[in-house]
Amino acid sequence: MVTINSSIVKKVFKKIKEYPEIIIARHVGPDPDAIASTIALRDSIRLTFPEKEVYAVGLGVSKFKYYGILDKIDNEQYKNALLIVLDVPNLNRVDGIEGLEYKEIMKIDHHPAEDIKGPVDWTDETSCSTCQMIAELILNTPLKLDTKIASNLYLGIVSDSDRFLLSYTTNKTFQVVHDLIKASKIDFVSLYNYLYDRSIDEVRFQGYIAMNMVVTENGLGYIVIPSDIIKEYHVDLATPANLINSFNFIRDVLVWTFITEDVKNKVYKVSIRSHGPVINEAASHYHGGGHKYASGARITSLEEIDAFIKELDDLCEEYKRASISNIEL
């Protein structure tokens, strides 16, 4: 069994045990890690404590319907609930809690800590995913596990670690996966279909990105995707973010970003990845944040897009200059 910080895990479980009403939420524009961790934790608490009212909230994504159905609730009804937020460090990016007057908040997250703080706060930047943390919680407390819960957690871990390719993958990650498979006997090979099966529209859209991405001399790859292109290829606004890791191995590209127009919300949704330059501080300048090498942002104007691209390009230039200086030393 994997070794963890037993003190924080006990505090998290104690808080869950204390409340008869629990609301679980995650960030807007969810990825598999956010959706899977939310539903897995909800289902584990329900399985362990059938008498509790436990709900997973937020806008659903049809692409992720395999993980389970999210709950529709009247937020004004749950004024004494424990709110558990997963996979998000800042309150203004939590989805589905408008009008909710919760009694306490508890965070479980693997991003750098920001403004969400409660009596119990479990932040672990060394974890590859929030699903890894939820798996550690379940495997080391009386919370119950079944095959479906384990399958969701496995898919979240695989997705956020990009099939264990990213630097956030550690020996603990592999130990957690081992323990999940051993405890639940999931058929992990067949599960990959839920992550990697794609429509022909998505494949063609990926080709559009490849053909139209600009690559600067400093090693920044970027593309601005208008809303009419999203409609033309019959994909949704989440598709660019879901495809960004597919561009992980392009020679001479240090940082790459997809900037997608969201007409309805009057913003541009931004996904950013890096092979070296630290990008989360730049993302924080544009209503976003995240990991050092994997972040997101929201941009409100074309002028901001220009400034954002320049800031990332400058980061690439500085990184290359520093790398050359280190070689010369």
Coordinates of C-alpha atoms in Angstrom, one line a residue:
M1 CA 0.0 0.0 0.0
V2 CA 1.2 3.5 -0.9
T3 CA 2.6 5.7 1.9
I4 CA 0.7 9.0 2.3
N5 CA 0.3 11.8 4.8
S6 CA -2.1 9.9 7.1
S7 CA -2.8 13.0 9.2
I8 CA -4.4 15.0 6.4
V9 CA -6.3 12.0 5.1
K10 CA -7.7 11.3 8.5
K11 CA -8.8 15.0 8.8
V12 CA -10.5 14.8 5.4
F13 CA -12.4 11.6 6.3
K14 CA -13.4 13.0 9.6
K15 CA -14.9 16.0 8.0
I16 CA -16.8 13.9 5.5
K17 CA -18.1 11.7 8.3
E18 CA -19.3 14.8 10.2
Y19 CA -21.7 16.2 7.6
P20 CA -25.1 14.7 6.6
E21 CA -25.2 17.0 3.5
I22 CA -22.2 17.2 1.2
I23 CA -21.9 19.1 -2.1
I24 CA -18.9 18.3 -4.4
A25 CA -17.8 20.7 -7.1
R26 CA -14.9 21.3 -9.5
H27 CA -13.7 23.8 -12.0
V28 CA -15.6 25.2 -15.0
G29 CA -14.8 23.6 -18.4
P30 CA -14.0 20.3 -16.7
D31 CA -11.5 17.7 -18.0
P32 CA -11.6 14.0 -17.2
D33 CA -9.7 14.4 -14.0
A34 CA -12.2 17.0 -12.7
I35 CA -15.3 15.0 -13.7
A36 CA -13.9 11.6 -12.7
S37 CA -12.7 12.7 -9.3
T38 CA -16.0 14.5 -8.5
I39 CA -18.2 11.6 -9.4
A40 CA -15.9 9.0 -7.8
L41 CA -15.8 10.8 -4.5
R42 CA -19.5 11.3 -4.5
D43 CA -20.2 7.6 -5.3
S44 CA -17.7 6.4 -2.7
I45 CA -19.3 8.5 0.1
R46 CA -22.8 7.3 -1.0
L47 CA -21.6 3.7 -0.9
T48 CA -20.0 4.2 2.5
F49 CA -22.7 6.4 4.1
P50 CA -26.1 5.6 2.4
E51 CA -27.9 7.9 4.8
K52 CA -26.0 11.0 3.7
E53 CA -27.2 13.4 1.0
V54 CA -24.2 13.7 -1.4
Y55 CA -24.3 15.6 -4.7
A56 CA -21.8 16.2 -7.5
V57 CA -22.6 19.5 -9.2
G58 CA -21.6 21.5 -12.3
L59 CA -22.3 21.6 -16.0
G60 CA -22.1 18.2 -17.6
V61 CA -20.1 17.4 -20.7
S62 CA -21.6 14.9 -23.1
K63 CA -18.2 13.6 -24.1
F64 CA -17.6 12.5 -20.5
K65 CA -21.0 10.9 -19.9
Y66 CA -19.3 7.5 -19.2
Y67 CA -18.2 8.7 -15.8
G68 CA -21.7 9.2 -14.5
I69 CA -24.5 11.7 -14.3
L70 CA -24.1 14.9 -12.3
D71 CA -26.8 16.2 -9.9
K72 CA -29.2 19.0 -10.3
I73 CA -30.0 20.6 -6.9
D74 CA -31.6 23.7 -5.4
N75 CA -28.6 25.5 -4.0
E76 CA -30.7 27.5 -1.6
Q77 CA -31.8 24.3 0.2
Y78 CA -28.3 23.4 1.4
K79 CA -27.2 26.1 3.8
N80 CA -25.6 23.7 6.3
A81 CA -23.7 21.5 3.8
L82 CA -20.0 20.8 3.5
L83 CA -18.7 22.0 0.2
I84 CA -15.8 20.0 -1.2
V85 CA -14.1 21.5 -4.1
L86 CA -11.8 19.3 -6.3
D87 CA -9.2 20.1 -8.9
V88 CA -9.5 23.9 -8.6
P89 CA -7.5 26.4 -6.4
N90 CA -9.5 29.6 -6.9
L91 CA -13.2 30.2 -5.9
N92 CA -14.2 32.1 -9.0
R93 CA -13.5 29.0 -11.2
V94 CA -15.7 26.6 -9.2
D95 CA -18.7 25.5 -11.3
G96 CA -22.3 25.0 -10.0
I97 CA -22.3 26.7 -6.6
E98 CA -24.0 30.0 -7.5
G99 CA -26.3 30.8 -4.6
L100 CA -25.0 28.0 -2.4
E101 CA -24.6 29.1 1.3
Y102 CA -22.5 26.2 2.5
K103 CA -21.4 25.9 6.1
E104 CA -17.7 24.9 5.5
I105 CA -15.5 24.4 2.5
M106 CA -12.8 21.8 2.0
K107 CA -10.4 21.6 -0.9
I108 CA -8.6 18.6 -2.4
D109 CA -6.4 19.7 -5.3
H110 CA -3.0 19.1 -6.9
H111 CA -2.6 22.7 -8.3
P112 CA -0.7 25.4 -6.4
A113 CA -2.8 26.9 -3.6
E114 CA -4.6 30.1 -4.2
D115 CA -7.6 31.7 -2.5
I116 CA -9.7 28.6 -1.4
K117 CA -8.9 27.8 2.2
G118 CA -11.0 26.0 4.8
P119 CA -10.5 24.2 8.1
V120 CA -9.2 21.3 6.2
D121 CA -7.2 21.9 3.0
W122 CA -5.4 19.1 1.2
T123 CA -3.1 20.5 -1.5
D124 CA -0.5 18.2 -3.0
E125 CA 1.4 19.7 -6.0
T126 CA 3.5 16.5 -6.2
S127 CA 0.4 14.5 -7.2
C128 CA -0.2 13.9 -10.9
S129 CA -4.0 14.4 -10.6
T130 CA -6.8 15.0 -8.2
C131 CA -8.0 11.4 -9.1
Q132 CA -4.7 10.1 -7.6
M133 CA -5.5 12.0 -4.4
I134 CA -9.0 10.7 -4.2
A135 CA -7.7 7.2 -4.8
E136 CA -5.2 7.6 -1.9
L137 CA -8.1 8.9 0.3
I138 CA -10.3 5.9 -0.5
L139 CA -7.5 3.3 -0.2
N140 CA -6.4 4.6 3.2
T141 CA -9.7 5.3 4.9
P142 CA -13.0 3.4 5.5
L143 CA -14.4 4.9 2.3
K144 CA -15.6 2.1 0.0
L145 CA -14.4 1.3 -3.5
D146 CA -16.2 -0.6 -6.3
T147 CA -15.2 -1.3 -9.9
K148 CA -16.9 1.8 -11.3
I149 CA -15.3 4.1 -8.8
A150 CA -11.9 2.6 -9.5
S151 CA -12.4 2.8 -13.2
N152 CA -13.2 6.5 -13.0
L153 CA -10.2 7.2 -10.9
Y154 CA -7.9 5.2 -13.2
L155 CA -9.1 7.2 -16.2
G156 CA -8.6 10.5 -14.4
I157 CA -5.1 9.5 -13.5
V158 CA -4.2 8.3 -17.0
S159 CA -5.7 11.5 -18.6
D160 CA -4.0 14.1 -16.3
S161 CA -0.6 12.3 -16.5
D162 CA -1.0 12.0 -20.3
R163 CA -0.6 8.2 -20.0
F164 CA 2.2 8.6 -17.4
L165 CA 4.3 10.7 -19.7
L166 CA 4.3 14.0 -17.8
S167 CA 6.9 14.9 -15.1
Y168 CA 4.1 14.9 -12.4
T169 CA 4.1 11.1 -12.7
T170 CA 6.0 9.6 -9.7
N171 CA 6.6 6.2 -8.2
K172 CA 3.6 7.0 -5.9
T173 CA 1.4 7.4 -9.0
F174 CA 2.3 3.8 -10.2
Q175 CA 1.8 2.5 -6.7
V176 CA -1.7 4.0 -6.4
V177 CA -2.6 2.6 -9.9
H178 CA -1.3 -0.8 -8.7
D179 CA -3.4 -0.7 -5.6
L180 CA -6.5 0.4 -7.5
I181 CA -6.3 -2.5 -9.9
K182 CA -5.5 -4.9 -7.1
A183 CA -8.4 -3.7 -5.0
S184 CA -11.1 -3.6 -7.7
K185 CA -9.8 -5.9 -10.6
I186 CA -10.7 -3.3 -13.2
D187 CA -10.2 -4.1 -16.9
F188 CA -7.8 -1.2 -17.5
V189 CA -7.1 -2.0 -21.1
S190 CA -10.7 -1.7 -22.2
L191 CA -11.0 1.6 -20.3
Y192 CA -8.7 3.4 -22.8
N193 CA -11.5 3.5 -25.3
Y194 CA -13.4 6.0 -23.2
L195 CA -10.4 8.4 -23.3
Y196 CA -9.0 7.9 -26.8
D197 CA -11.9 7.0 -29.2
R198 CA -12.5 10.0 -31.4
S199 CA -14.9 11.0 -34.1
I200 CA -13.7 11.7 -37.6
D201 CA -14.7 15.3 -37.0
E202 CA -12.2 15.5 -34.1
V203 CA -9.5 13.9 -36.2
R204 CA -10.0 16.4 -39.0
F205 CA -10.1 19.2 -36.5
Q206 CA -6.8 18.1 -35.1
G207 CA -5.4 18.3 -38.7
Y208 CA -6.8 21.9 -38.9
I209 CA -4.8 22.8 -35.8
A210 CA -1.7 21.2 -37.1
M211 CA -2.0 23.0 -40.5
N212 CA -2.7 26.5 -38.9
M213 CA -0.6 26.6 -35.7
V214 CA 2.0 29.4 -35.9
V215 CA 5.4 28.6 -34.5
T216 CA 7.7 31.5 -33.6
E217 CA 11.5 31.6 -33.8
N218 CA 11.6 31.5 -30.0
G219 CA 9.6 28.2 -29.9
L220 CA 6.1 29.3 -29.1
G221 CA 3.3 27.4 -31.0
Y222 CA -0.1 29.1 -31.0
I223 CA -3.4 29.2 -32.7
V224 CA -6.5 31.3 -32.3
I225 CA -9.6 29.3 -33.2
P226 CA -12.7 31.3 -34.1
S227 CA -16.1 30.1 -33.2
D228 CA -17.1 29.5 -36.9
I229 CA -14.2 26.9 -37.2
I230 CA -15.7 25.1 -34.1
K231 CA -19.0 24.9 -35.9
E232 CA -17.5 24.0 -39.3
Y233 CA -15.8 20.9 -37.9
H234 CA -18.8 19.9 -35.7
V235 CA -16.8 19.9 -32.5
D236 CA -17.4 21.6 -29.2
L237 CA -15.6 24.3 -27.2
A238 CA -13.9 21.6 -25.0
T239 CA -12.3 19.9 -28.0
P240 CA -9.2 22.1 -28.3
A241 CA -8.3 21.6 -24.6
N242 CA -8.8 17.8 -25.0
L243 CA -6.5 17.7 -28.0
I244 CA -3.6 19.9 -26.6
N245 CA -1.6 17.0 -25.3
S246 CA -1.6 15.4 -28.7
F247 CA 0.9 18.1 -29.7
N248 CA 3.3 17.1 -27.0
F249 CA 6.3 16.0 -29.1
I250 CA 6.9 18.8 -31.7
R251 CA 10.6 19.5 -32.1
D252 CA 11.6 23.1 -31.4
V253 CA 8.3 24.0 -29.7
L254 CA 8.8 24.9 -26.1
V255 CA 5.4 26.2 -25.3
W256 CA 2.1 25.8 -27.2
T257 CA -1.3 27.3 -26.6
F258 CA -4.8 27.0 -28.1
I259 CA -7.0 30.1 -27.8
T260 CA -10.7 29.3 -28.5
E261 CA -13.4 31.8 -29.0
D262 CA -16.5 31.3 -26.8
V263 CA -19.1 33.7 -28.3
K264 CA -21.8 32.8 -25.7
N265 CA -19.6 33.8 -22.7
K266 CA -17.7 36.6 -24.6
V267 CA -14.3 35.1 -23.7
Y268 CA -11.5 33.2 -25.3
K269 CA -10.7 29.9 -23.5
V270 CA -7.0 29.2 -23.4
S271 CA -5.1 26.0 -22.8
I272 CA -1.3 26.1 -22.4
R273 CA 1.5 23.5 -22.2
S274 CA 5.2 23.8 -21.8
H275 CA 8.4 21.7 -22.2
G276 CA 10.5 24.0 -20.0
P277 CA 9.4 27.6 -19.4
V278 CA 7.2 28.1 -16.4
I279 CA 3.8 29.2 -17.6
N280 CA 1.4 29.4 -14.7
E281 CA 2.4 32.9 -13.6
A282 CA 1.7 34.2 -17.1
A283 CA -1.7 32.4 -17.1
S284 CA -2.5 34.1 -13.8
H285 CA -2.1 37.5 -15.6
Y286 CA -5.1 36.5 -17.8
H287 CA -7.7 35.2 -15.3
G288 CA -6.2 31.7 -15.1
G289 CA -3.5 29.6 -13.5
G290 CA -2.5 26.0 -13.0
H291 CA 0.7 24.0 -13.0
K292 CA 4.1 25.2 -14.0
Y293 CA 3.9 23.3 -17.3
A294 CA 0.1 22.9 -17.8
S295 CA -2.2 25.9 -17.3
G296 CA -5.3 27.6 -18.5
A297 CA -6.6 31.1 -18.8
R298 CA -9.5 33.2 -20.0
I299 CA -9.0 36.2 -22.3
T300 CA -11.6 38.9 -22.9
S301 CA -10.3 40.8 -25.9
L302 CA -8.2 40.6 -29.1
E303 CA -5.8 43.1 -27.5
E304 CA -5.3 40.8 -24.6
I305 CA -4.6 37.9 -26.9
D306 CA -1.7 39.9 -28.5
A307 CA -0.3 40.7 -25.1
F308 CA -0.7 37.1 -24.0
I309 CA 1.1 35.7 -27.1
K310 CA 4.0 38.2 -26.6
E311 CA 4.3 37.3 -23.0
L312 CA 4.6 33.6 -23.8
D313 CA 7.0 34.3 -26.6
D314 CA 9.2 36.3 -24.3
L315 CA 9.2 33.4 -21.8
C316 CA 10.4 31.1 -24.6
E317 CA 13.2 33.6 -25.5
E318 CA 14.3 34.0 -21.9
Y319 CA 14.3 30.2 -21.4
K320 CA 16.4 29.6 -24.6
R321 CA 18.9 32.3 -23.6
A322 CA 19.2 30.9 -20.1
S323 CA 19.7 27.4 -21.5
I324 CA 22.5 28.6 -23.9
S325 CA 24.2 30.4 -20.9
N326 CA 24.1 27.2 -18.9
I327 CA 25.7 25.2 -21.7
E328 CA 28.5 27.8 -22.1
L329 CA 29.2 27.6 -18.3

